[in-house]
PDB file of C-alpha atoms in Angstrom:
ATOM      1  CA  MET A   1       0.000   0.000   0.000  1.00 87.00           C
ATOM      2  CA  LYS A   2       1.403   3.373  -1.033  1.00 96.00           C
ATOM      3  CA  VAL A   3       0.583   5.856   1.717  1.00 98.00           C
ATOM      4  CA  ALA A   4       0.499   9.651   1.504  1.00 98.00           C
ATOM      5  CA  LEU A   5      -0.179  12.136   4.294  1.00 98.00           C
ATOM      6  CA  VAL A   6      -1.489  15.567   3.348  1.00 98.00           C
ATOM      7  CA  THR A   7      -1.670  18.169   6.101  1.00 98.00           C
ATOM      8  CA  GLY A   8      -4.522  20.619   5.812  1.00 96.00           C
ATOM      9  CA  GLY A   9      -6.088  18.136   3.419  1.00 96.00           C
ATOM     10  CA  SER A  10      -9.779  18.783   3.938  1.00 95.00           C
ATOM     11  CA  ARG A  11     -10.202  21.964   1.902  1.00 94.00           C
ATOM     12  CA  GLY A  12      -8.748  24.079  -0.880  1.00 94.00           C
ATOM     13  CA  ILE A  13      -5.377  23.088  -2.300  1.00 96.00           C
ATOM     14  CA  GLY A  14      -5.062  20.266   0.234  1.00 97.00           C
ATOM     15  CA  ARG A  15      -8.353  18.717  -0.827  1.00 97.00           C
ATOM     16  CA  ALA A  16      -7.367  18.847  -4.501  1.00 97.00           C
ATOM     17  CA  ILE A  17      -4.034  17.195  -3.659  1.00 98.00           C
ATOM     18  CA  CYS A  18      -5.771  14.421  -1.697  1.00 98.00           C
ATOM     19  CA  LEU A  19      -8.120  13.656  -4.578  1.00 98.00           C
ATOM     20  CA  LYS A  20      -5.299  13.660  -7.129  1.00 98.00           C
ATOM     21  CA  LEU A  21      -3.043  11.374  -5.082  1.00 98.00           C
ATOM     22  CA  ALA A  22      -5.911   8.967  -4.419  1.00 98.00           C
ATOM     23  CA  SER A  23      -6.533   8.744  -8.167  1.00 97.00           C
ATOM     24  CA  MET A  24      -2.865   7.718  -8.526  1.00 97.00           C
ATOM     25  CA  GLY A  25      -3.324   4.777  -6.171  1.00 97.00           C
ATOM     26  CA  TYR A  26      -2.179   6.299  -2.880  1.00 98.00           C
ATOM     27  CA  HIS A  27      -3.961   5.529   0.359  1.00 98.00           C
ATOM     28  CA  VAL A  28      -4.399   9.116   1.520  1.00 98.00           C
ATOM     29  CA  ILE A  29      -4.311  10.243   5.145  1.00 98.00           C
ATOM     30  CA  ILE A  30      -6.258  13.487   5.327  1.00 98.00           C
ATOM     31  CA  ASN A  31      -4.985  15.640   8.166  1.00 98.00           C
ATOM     32  CA  TYR A  32      -7.167  18.482   9.386  1.00 97.00           C
ATOM     33  CA  VAL A  33      -7.559  20.555  12.519  1.00 96.00           C
ATOM     34  CA  SER A  34     -11.257  21.342  13.059  1.00 92.00           C
ATOM     35  CA  ASN A  35     -13.694  20.933  10.151  1.00 95.00           C
ATOM     36  CA  ASP A  36     -14.973  17.368  10.550  1.00 96.00           C
ATOM     37  CA  ALA A  37     -17.570  17.749   7.814  1.00 96.00           C
ATOM     38  CA  ALA A  38     -15.062  18.941   5.220  1.00 96.00           C
ATOM     39  CA  ALA A  39     -12.639  16.131   6.042  1.00 97.00           C
ATOM     40  CA  GLU A  40     -15.354  13.481   5.802  1.00 97.00           C
ATOM     41  CA  SER A  41     -16.568  15.004   2.538  1.00 97.00           C
ATOM     42  CA  THR A  42     -13.080  14.756   1.053  1.00 97.00           C
ATOM     43  CA  LEU A  43     -12.755  11.150   2.217  1.00 98.00           C
ATOM     44  CA  LYS A  44     -16.159  10.252   0.797  1.00 98.00           C
ATOM     45  CA  GLU A  45     -15.234  11.745  -2.571  1.00 97.00           C
ATOM     46  CA  ILE A  46     -12.046   9.664  -2.603  1.00 98.00           C
ATOM     47  CA  GLU A  47     -13.961   6.492  -1.785  1.00 97.00           C
ATOM     48  CA  ASN A  48     -16.717   7.217  -4.308  1.00 97.00           C
ATOM     49  CA  ALA A  49     -14.030   7.419  -6.978  1.00 96.00           C
ATOM     50  CA  GLY A  50     -12.680   4.003  -5.964  1.00 96.00           C
ATOM     51  CA  GLY A  51      -9.785   5.187  -3.817  1.00 97.00           C
ATOM     52  CA  THR A  52      -8.939   4.633  -0.174  1.00 97.00           C
ATOM     53  CA  GLY A  53      -8.073   6.963   2.646  1.00 98.00           C
ATOM     54  CA  GLU A  54      -8.627   7.950   6.239  1.00 98.00           C
ATOM     55  CA  THR A  55      -8.788  11.105   8.324  1.00 98.00           C
ATOM     56  CA  MET A  56      -6.336  12.153  11.032  1.00 98.00           C
ATOM     57  CA  LYS A  57      -7.336  15.101  13.193  1.00 98.00           C
ATOM     58  CA  PHE A  58      -4.595  17.137  14.844  1.00 98.00           C
ATOM     59  CA  ASP A  59      -3.155  20.636  14.809  1.00 97.00           C
ATOM     60  CA  VAL A  60       0.251  20.583  13.105  1.00 98.00           C
ATOM     61  CA  ALA A  61       1.296  23.494  15.342  1.00 98.00           C
ATOM     62  CA  ASP A  62       0.933  21.199  18.375  1.00 98.00           C
ATOM     63  CA  GLN A  63       4.147  19.166  18.508  1.00 97.00           C
ATOM     64  CA  ALA A  64       2.978  16.709  21.157  1.00 98.00           C
ATOM     65  CA  LYS A  65      -0.355  15.964  19.461  1.00 98.00           C
ATOM     66  CA  SER A  66       1.275  15.656  16.045  1.00 98.00           C
ATOM     67  CA  LEU A  67       3.745  13.110  17.385  1.00 98.00           C
ATOM     68  CA  GLU A  68       1.031  11.224  19.275  1.00 98.00           C
ATOM     69  CA  CYS A  69      -1.196  10.813  16.209  1.00 98.00           C
ATOM     70  CA  ILE A  70       1.605   9.919  13.811  1.00 98.00           C
ATOM     71  CA  THR A  71       3.162   7.436  16.239  1.00 98.00           C
ATOM     72  CA  ALA A  72      -0.227   5.796  16.860  1.00 98.00           C
ATOM     73  CA  TRP A  73      -0.709   5.306  13.122  1.00 98.00           C
ATOM     74  CA  GLN A  74       2.790   3.888  12.714  1.00 97.00           C
ATOM     75  CA  ASP A  75       2.285   1.474  15.612  1.00 97.00           C
ATOM     76  CA  SER A  76      -1.016   0.242  14.166  1.00 96.00           C
ATOM     77  CA  HIS A  77       0.409  -0.255  10.661  1.00 96.00           C
ATOM     78  CA  PRO A  78       3.554  -2.379  11.093  1.00 93.00           C
ATOM     79  CA  GLY A  79       5.430  -2.875   7.854  1.00 91.00           C
ATOM     80  CA  GLU A  80       3.887   0.188   6.239  1.00 96.00           C
ATOM     81  CA  TYR A  81       5.110   3.767   6.145  1.00 97.00           C
ATOM     82  CA  VAL A  82       4.164   7.158   4.793  1.00 98.00           C
ATOM     83  CA  GLU A  83       6.269   7.425   1.659  1.00 98.00           C
ATOM     84  CA  LEU A  84       4.794  10.751   0.524  1.00 98.00           C
ATOM     85  CA  LEU A  85       4.325  13.742   2.809  1.00 98.00           C
ATOM     86  CA  VAL A  86       2.712  16.950   1.596  1.00 98.00           C
ATOM     87  CA  ASN A  87       3.121  19.764   4.134  1.00 98.00           C
ATOM     88  CA  ASN A  88       0.217  21.893   3.027  1.00 97.00           C
ATOM     89  CA  ALA A  89      -1.389  23.161   6.258  1.00 96.00           C
ATOM     90  CA  GLY A  90      -1.264  26.924   6.473  1.00 93.00           C
ATOM     91  CA  ILE A  91      -3.034  29.972   7.848  1.00 92.00           C
ATOM     92  CA  ARG A  92      -2.962  33.716   7.154  1.00 89.00           C
ATOM     93  CA  ARG A  93      -3.348  36.541   9.634  1.00 92.00           C
ATOM     94  CA  ASP A  94      -2.639  39.590   7.504  1.00 89.00           C
ATOM     95  CA  SER A  95      -1.761  42.967   8.968  1.00 92.00           C
ATOM     96  CA  LEU A  96       0.920  45.591   8.658  1.00 95.00           C
ATOM     97  CA  LEU A  97       3.720  44.806  11.107  1.00 94.00           C
ATOM     98  CA  LEU A  98       3.047  48.093  12.865  1.00 95.00           C
ATOM     99  CA  TRP A  99      -0.276  46.685  14.054  1.00 96.00           C
ATOM    100  CA  LEU A 100       0.505  42.970  14.012  1.00 94.00           C
ATOM    101  CA  GLU A 101      -0.355  41.372  17.337  1.00 95.00           C
ATOM    102  CA  LYS A 102       1.899  38.810  19.010  1.00 96.00           C
ATOM    103  CA  ASP A 103      -0.589  35.969  18.528  1.00 96.00           C
ATOM    104  CA  GLU A 104      -0.923  36.786  14.830  1.00 97.00           C
ATOM    105  CA  TRP A 105       2.832  36.368  14.457  1.00 97.00           C
ATOM    106  CA  TYR A 106       3.292  33.214  16.513  1.00 97.00           C
ATOM    107  CA  ASN A 107       0.177  31.420  15.235  1.00 97.00           C
ATOM    108  CA  VAL A 108       1.200  31.876  11.616  1.00 97.00           C
ATOM    109  CA  ILE A 109       4.771  30.776  12.315  1.00 97.00           C
ATOM    110  CA  GLY A 110       3.447  27.878  14.393  1.00 97.00           C
ATOM    111  CA  THR A 111       1.248  26.412  11.676  1.00 97.00           C
ATOM    112  CA  ASN A 112       3.186  27.273   8.532  1.00 97.00           C
ATOM    113  CA  LEU A 113       6.757  26.648   9.714  1.00 98.00           C
ATOM    114  CA  ASN A 114       6.780  24.762  13.020  1.00 98.00           C
ATOM    115  CA  GLY A 115       4.181  22.427  11.536  1.00 98.00           C
ATOM    116  CA  PHE A 116       6.762  21.344   8.967  1.00 98.00           C
ATOM    117  CA  TYR A 117       9.082  20.196  11.743  1.00 98.00           C
ATOM    118  CA  ASN A 118       6.361  18.639  13.871  1.00 98.00           C
ATOM    119  CA  VAL A 119       5.086  16.404  11.072  1.00 98.00           C
ATOM    120  CA  THR A 120       8.192  15.772   8.990  1.00 98.00           C
ATOM    121  CA  ARG A 121      10.529  14.655  11.737  1.00 98.00           C
ATOM    122  CA  PRO A 122       8.584  11.555  12.912  1.00 97.00           C
ATOM    123  CA  LEU A 123       7.918  10.493   9.319  1.00 98.00           C
ATOM    124  CA  LEU A 124      11.496  10.917   8.126  1.00 98.00           C
ATOM    125  CA  GLN A 125      13.184   7.926   9.771  1.00 96.00           C
ATOM    126  CA  PRO A 126      11.035   5.292   8.025  1.00 97.00           C
ATOM    127  CA  MET A 127      11.781   6.973   4.684  1.00 98.00           C
ATOM    128  CA  VAL A 128      15.502   6.827   5.482  1.00 98.00           C
ATOM    129  CA  VAL A 129      15.274   3.144   6.421  1.00 97.00           C
ATOM    130  CA  LYS A 130      13.296   2.291   3.268  1.00 97.00           C
ATOM    131  CA  ARG A 131      15.611   4.473   1.163  1.00 97.00           C
ATOM    132  CA  HIS A 132      12.662   6.078  -0.560  1.00 97.00           C
ATOM    133  CA  GLY A 133      10.440   9.049   0.141  1.00 98.00           C
ATOM    134  CA  ARG A 134       8.925  12.220  -1.202  1.00 98.00           C
ATOM    135  CA  ILE A 135       8.429  15.393   0.832  1.00 98.00           C
ATOM    136  CA  ILE A 136       6.639  18.266  -0.854  1.00 98.00           C
ATOM    137  CA  ASN A 137       6.142  21.551   0.961  1.00 98.00           C
ATOM    138  CA  VAL A 138       3.498  24.030  -0.104  1.00 98.00           C
ATOM    139  CA  ALA A 139       5.201  27.412   0.138  1.00 97.00           C
ATOM    140  CA  SER A 140       3.961  30.633  -1.448  1.00 95.00           C
ATOM    141  CA  LEU A 141       4.777  33.515  -3.728  1.00 93.00           C
ATOM    142  CA  SER A 142       4.833  35.484  -0.472  1.00 91.00           C
ATOM    143  CA  GLY A 143       7.801  33.425   0.721  1.00 94.00           C
ATOM    144  CA  LEU A 144       9.774  34.236  -2.419  1.00 94.00           C
ATOM    145  CA  LYS A 145       9.182  37.962  -2.849  1.00 90.00           C
ATOM    146  CA  GLY A 146       7.469  39.057   0.357  1.00 89.00           C
ATOM    147  CA  LEU A 147       4.118  40.806   0.277  1.00 88.00           C
ATOM    148  CA  PRO A 148       3.135  43.904   2.270  1.00 90.00           C
ATOM    149  CA  GLY A 149       0.713  43.071   5.037  1.00 90.00           C
ATOM    150  CA  GLN A 150       2.106  39.540   5.211  1.00 93.00           C
ATOM    151  CA  THR A 151       5.356  39.918   7.124  1.00 95.00           C
ATOM    152  CA  ASN A 152       4.420  36.964   9.327  1.00 96.00           C
ATOM    153  CA  TYR A 153       3.269  34.766   6.431  1.00 96.00           C
ATOM    154  CA  SER A 154       6.252  35.751   4.276  1.00 96.00           C
ATOM    155  CA  ALA A 155       8.640  34.921   7.122  1.00 97.00           C
ATOM    156  CA  ALA A 156       7.049  31.506   7.653  1.00 97.00           C
ATOM    157  CA  LYS A 157       6.962  30.562   3.995  1.00 97.00           C
ATOM    158  CA  GLY A 158      10.469  31.929   3.424  1.00 97.00           C
ATOM    159  CA  GLY A 159      11.683  29.759   6.281  1.00 98.00           C
ATOM    160  CA  LEU A 160       9.898  26.759   4.763  1.00 98.00           C
ATOM    161  CA  ILE A 161      11.678  27.344   1.467  1.00 98.00           C
ATOM    162  CA  ALA A 162      15.077  27.487   3.190  1.00 98.00           C
ATOM    163  CA  ALA A 163      14.256  24.326   5.160  1.00 98.00           C
ATOM    164  CA  THR A 164      13.289  22.579   1.919  1.00 98.00           C
ATOM    165  CA  ARG A 165      16.675  23.293   0.367  1.00 98.00           C
ATOM    166  CA  ALA A 166      18.614  22.260   3.465  1.00 98.00           C
ATOM    167  CA  LEU A 167      16.731  19.023   4.132  1.00 98.00           C
ATOM    168  CA  ALA A 168      16.976  18.014   0.480  1.00 98.00           C
ATOM    169  CA  GLN A 169      20.764  17.921   0.812  1.00 98.00           C
ATOM    170  CA  GLU A 170      20.604  15.900   4.028  1.00 98.00           C
ATOM    171  CA  VAL A 171      18.461  13.078   2.693  1.00 98.00           C
ATOM    172  CA  ALA A 172      19.262  12.897  -1.026  1.00 98.00           C
ATOM    173  CA  PRO A 173      21.763  10.019  -0.493  1.00 98.00           C
ATOM    174  CA  ARG A 174      18.893   7.959   0.962  1.00 97.00           C
ATOM    175  CA  GLY A 175      16.659   8.241  -2.075  1.00 97.00           C
ATOM    176  CA  ILE A 176      14.419  10.946  -0.606  1.00 98.00           C
ATOM    177  CA  THR A 177      13.528  14.095  -2.503  1.00 98.00           C
ATOM    178  CA  VAL A 178      12.382  17.321  -0.864  1.00 98.00           C
ATOM    179  CA  ASN A 179      10.814  20.036  -2.963  1.00 98.00           C
ATOM    180  CA  ALA A 180       8.484  22.985  -2.570  1.00 98.00           C
ATOM    181  CA  VAL A 181       5.750  24.399  -4.730  1.00 98.00           C
ATOM    182  CA  ALA A 182       5.083  28.123  -4.465  1.00 97.00           C
ATOM    183  CA  PRO A 183       1.562  29.011  -5.550  1.00 95.00           C
ATOM    184  CA  GLY A 184       0.545  32.525  -6.382  1.00 91.00           C
ATOM    185  CA  PHE A 185      -3.107  33.478  -6.058  1.00 89.00           C
ATOM    186  CA  ILE A 186      -5.234  30.316  -6.124  1.00 91.00           C
ATOM    187  CA  GLU A 187      -9.038  30.134  -5.948  1.00 88.00           C
ATOM    188  CA  THR A 188      -9.448  28.968  -2.342  1.00 85.00           C
ATOM    189  CA  GLU A 189     -10.664  30.298   0.986  1.00 78.00           C
ATOM    190  CA  MET A 190      -7.130  31.599   1.605  1.00 71.00           C
ATOM    191  CA  VAL A 191      -7.685  34.466  -0.855  1.00 73.00           C
ATOM    192  CA  GLU A 192     -11.030  35.527   0.554  1.00 70.00           C
ATOM    193  CA  GLY A 193     -11.083  39.212   1.358  1.00 69.00           C
ATOM    194  CA  LEU A 194      -8.483  40.097  -1.280  1.00 71.00           C
ATOM    195  CA  ASP A 195      -9.300  42.464  -4.148  1.00 74.00           C
ATOM    196  CA  GLU A 196      -9.420  39.822  -6.889  1.00 75.00           C
ATOM    197  CA  ALA A 197     -10.250  42.190  -9.737  1.00 81.00           C
ATOM    198  CA  SER A 198      -7.323  44.464  -8.913  1.00 83.00           C
ATOM    199  CA  LEU A 199      -4.874  41.602  -8.364  1.00 84.00           C
ATOM    200  CA  LYS A 200      -5.737  39.949 -11.683  1.00 88.00           C
ATOM    201  CA  LYS A 201      -4.491  43.055 -13.485  1.00 88.00           C
ATOM    202  CA  ASP A 202      -0.975  42.343 -12.198  1.00 88.00           C
ATOM    203  CA  ILE A 203      -1.003  38.657 -13.153  1.00 90.00           C
ATOM    204  CA  PRO A 204       0.234  38.042 -16.713  1.00 93.00           C
ATOM    205  CA  ALA A 205      -2.195  35.117 -17.075  1.00 94.00           C
ATOM    206  CA  LYS A 206      -5.026  37.472 -15.987  1.00 92.00           C
ATOM    207  CA  ARG A 207      -6.617  34.930 -13.667  1.00 91.00           C
ATOM    208  CA  PHE A 208      -6.232  33.134 -10.362  1.00 91.00           C
ATOM    209  CA  GLY A 209      -5.004  29.558 -10.468  1.00 92.00           C
ATOM    210  CA  LYS A 210      -7.070  26.491  -9.647  1.00 95.00           C
ATOM    211  CA  PRO A 211      -6.311  24.084  -6.783  1.00 96.00           C
ATOM    212  CA  GLU A 212      -6.264  21.222  -9.290  1.00 97.00           C
ATOM    213  CA  GLU A 213      -3.371  22.864 -11.126  1.00 97.00           C
ATOM    214  CA  VAL A 214      -1.293  22.899  -7.946  1.00 97.00           C
ATOM    215  CA  ALA A 215      -2.300  19.294  -7.275  1.00 98.00           C
ATOM    216  CA  SER A 216      -1.024  18.229 -10.691  1.00 98.00           C
ATOM    217  CA  LEU A 217       2.371  19.772  -9.949  1.00 98.00           C
ATOM    218  CA  VAL A 218       2.513  17.976  -6.597  1.00 98.00           C
ATOM    219  CA  ALA A 219       1.573  14.736  -8.349  1.00 98.00           C
ATOM    220  CA  PHE A 220       4.475  15.093 -10.781  1.00 98.00           C
ATOM    221  CA  LEU A 221       6.976  15.765  -8.008  1.00 98.00           C
ATOM    222  CA  SER A 222       5.754  12.675  -6.150  1.00 97.00           C
ATOM    223  CA  GLY A 223       6.415  10.348  -9.080  1.00 95.00           C
ATOM    224  CA  ASP A 224       9.423   8.442 -10.384  1.00 95.00           C
ATOM    225  CA  ASP A 225       9.862  10.889 -13.256  1.00 96.00           C
ATOM    226  CA  ALA A 226      10.878  13.511 -10.679  1.00 97.00           C
ATOM    227  CA  SER A 227      13.384  11.337  -8.816  1.00 97.00           C
ATOM    228  CA  TYR A 228      16.330  13.573  -9.835  1.00 98.00           C
ATOM    229  CA  ILE A 229      14.578  16.792  -8.857  1.00 98.00           C
ATOM    230  CA  THR A 230      15.247  17.841  -5.273  1.00 98.00           C
ATOM    231  CA  GLY A 231      15.830  21.015  -3.299  1.00 98.00           C
ATOM    232  CA  GLN A 232      13.778  22.994  -5.793  1.00 98.00           C
ATOM    233  CA  VAL A 233      11.081  25.611  -5.368  1.00 98.00           C
ATOM    234  CA  ILE A 234       8.705  25.552  -8.323  1.00 97.00           C
ATOM    235  CA  SER A 235       6.449  28.553  -8.785  1.00 96.00           C
ATOM    236  CA  ILE A 236       2.900  28.174 -10.054  1.00 96.00           C
ATOM    237  CA  ASN A 237       1.665  31.729 -10.278  1.00 93.00           C
ATOM    238  CA  GLY A 238       0.518  32.657 -13.767  1.00 93.00           C
ATOM    239  CA  GLY A 239       3.733  34.580 -14.390  1.00 92.00           C
ATOM    240  CA  LEU A 240       3.518  36.862 -11.342  1.00 87.00           C
ATOM    241  CA  TYR A 241       6.943  37.584  -9.823  1.00 82.00           C
TER     242      TYR A 241
END
């Protein structure tokens, strides 16, 4: 059984990734933090299409709970391991730094960057032992260029990009690739409240991207055809830099 874990997998980009990976034959573990209905809906859609999966509820920002849930799954599935990890969970709390509250800083860093550590570390050793694994981190255009009003989000995603490049060098000899995808503006709940009409004027493609387009890029990076690609950050942004 090929197993994939997608954090923040119940909605938006994460949901599209879960559905795509399930269609490729992965047993998909759908991580989510609070929306039971959305997670069950994603799982049902996977099963209705003939795939398999399960839900796993925990907050990636909570190191102890992340470890508890992952360890429990590993203990109950001897001989199996998560060979594909997609670190997708993320939150935004936009504000100019001048008015950014402490919780808005630490919560964004906690989910978007600390979550990478909390989930990746316990899943890494089995990949090393098996000499095969794929880790794909969902970064952001904000982490590459920085966006005003997103100092916290830019810092977290920038840190995730740096971690991607460093970890890729650590584990490449063990047959594990580590890459990041950096979406621009994608049609999900994460862009709610933004001035879409104004932003589209600055995008050469003149539109927002679709979650399924990001999922297709993740699918390619998870496959054998991408086995010599590692430590890379691939933008999917309609030409916006």
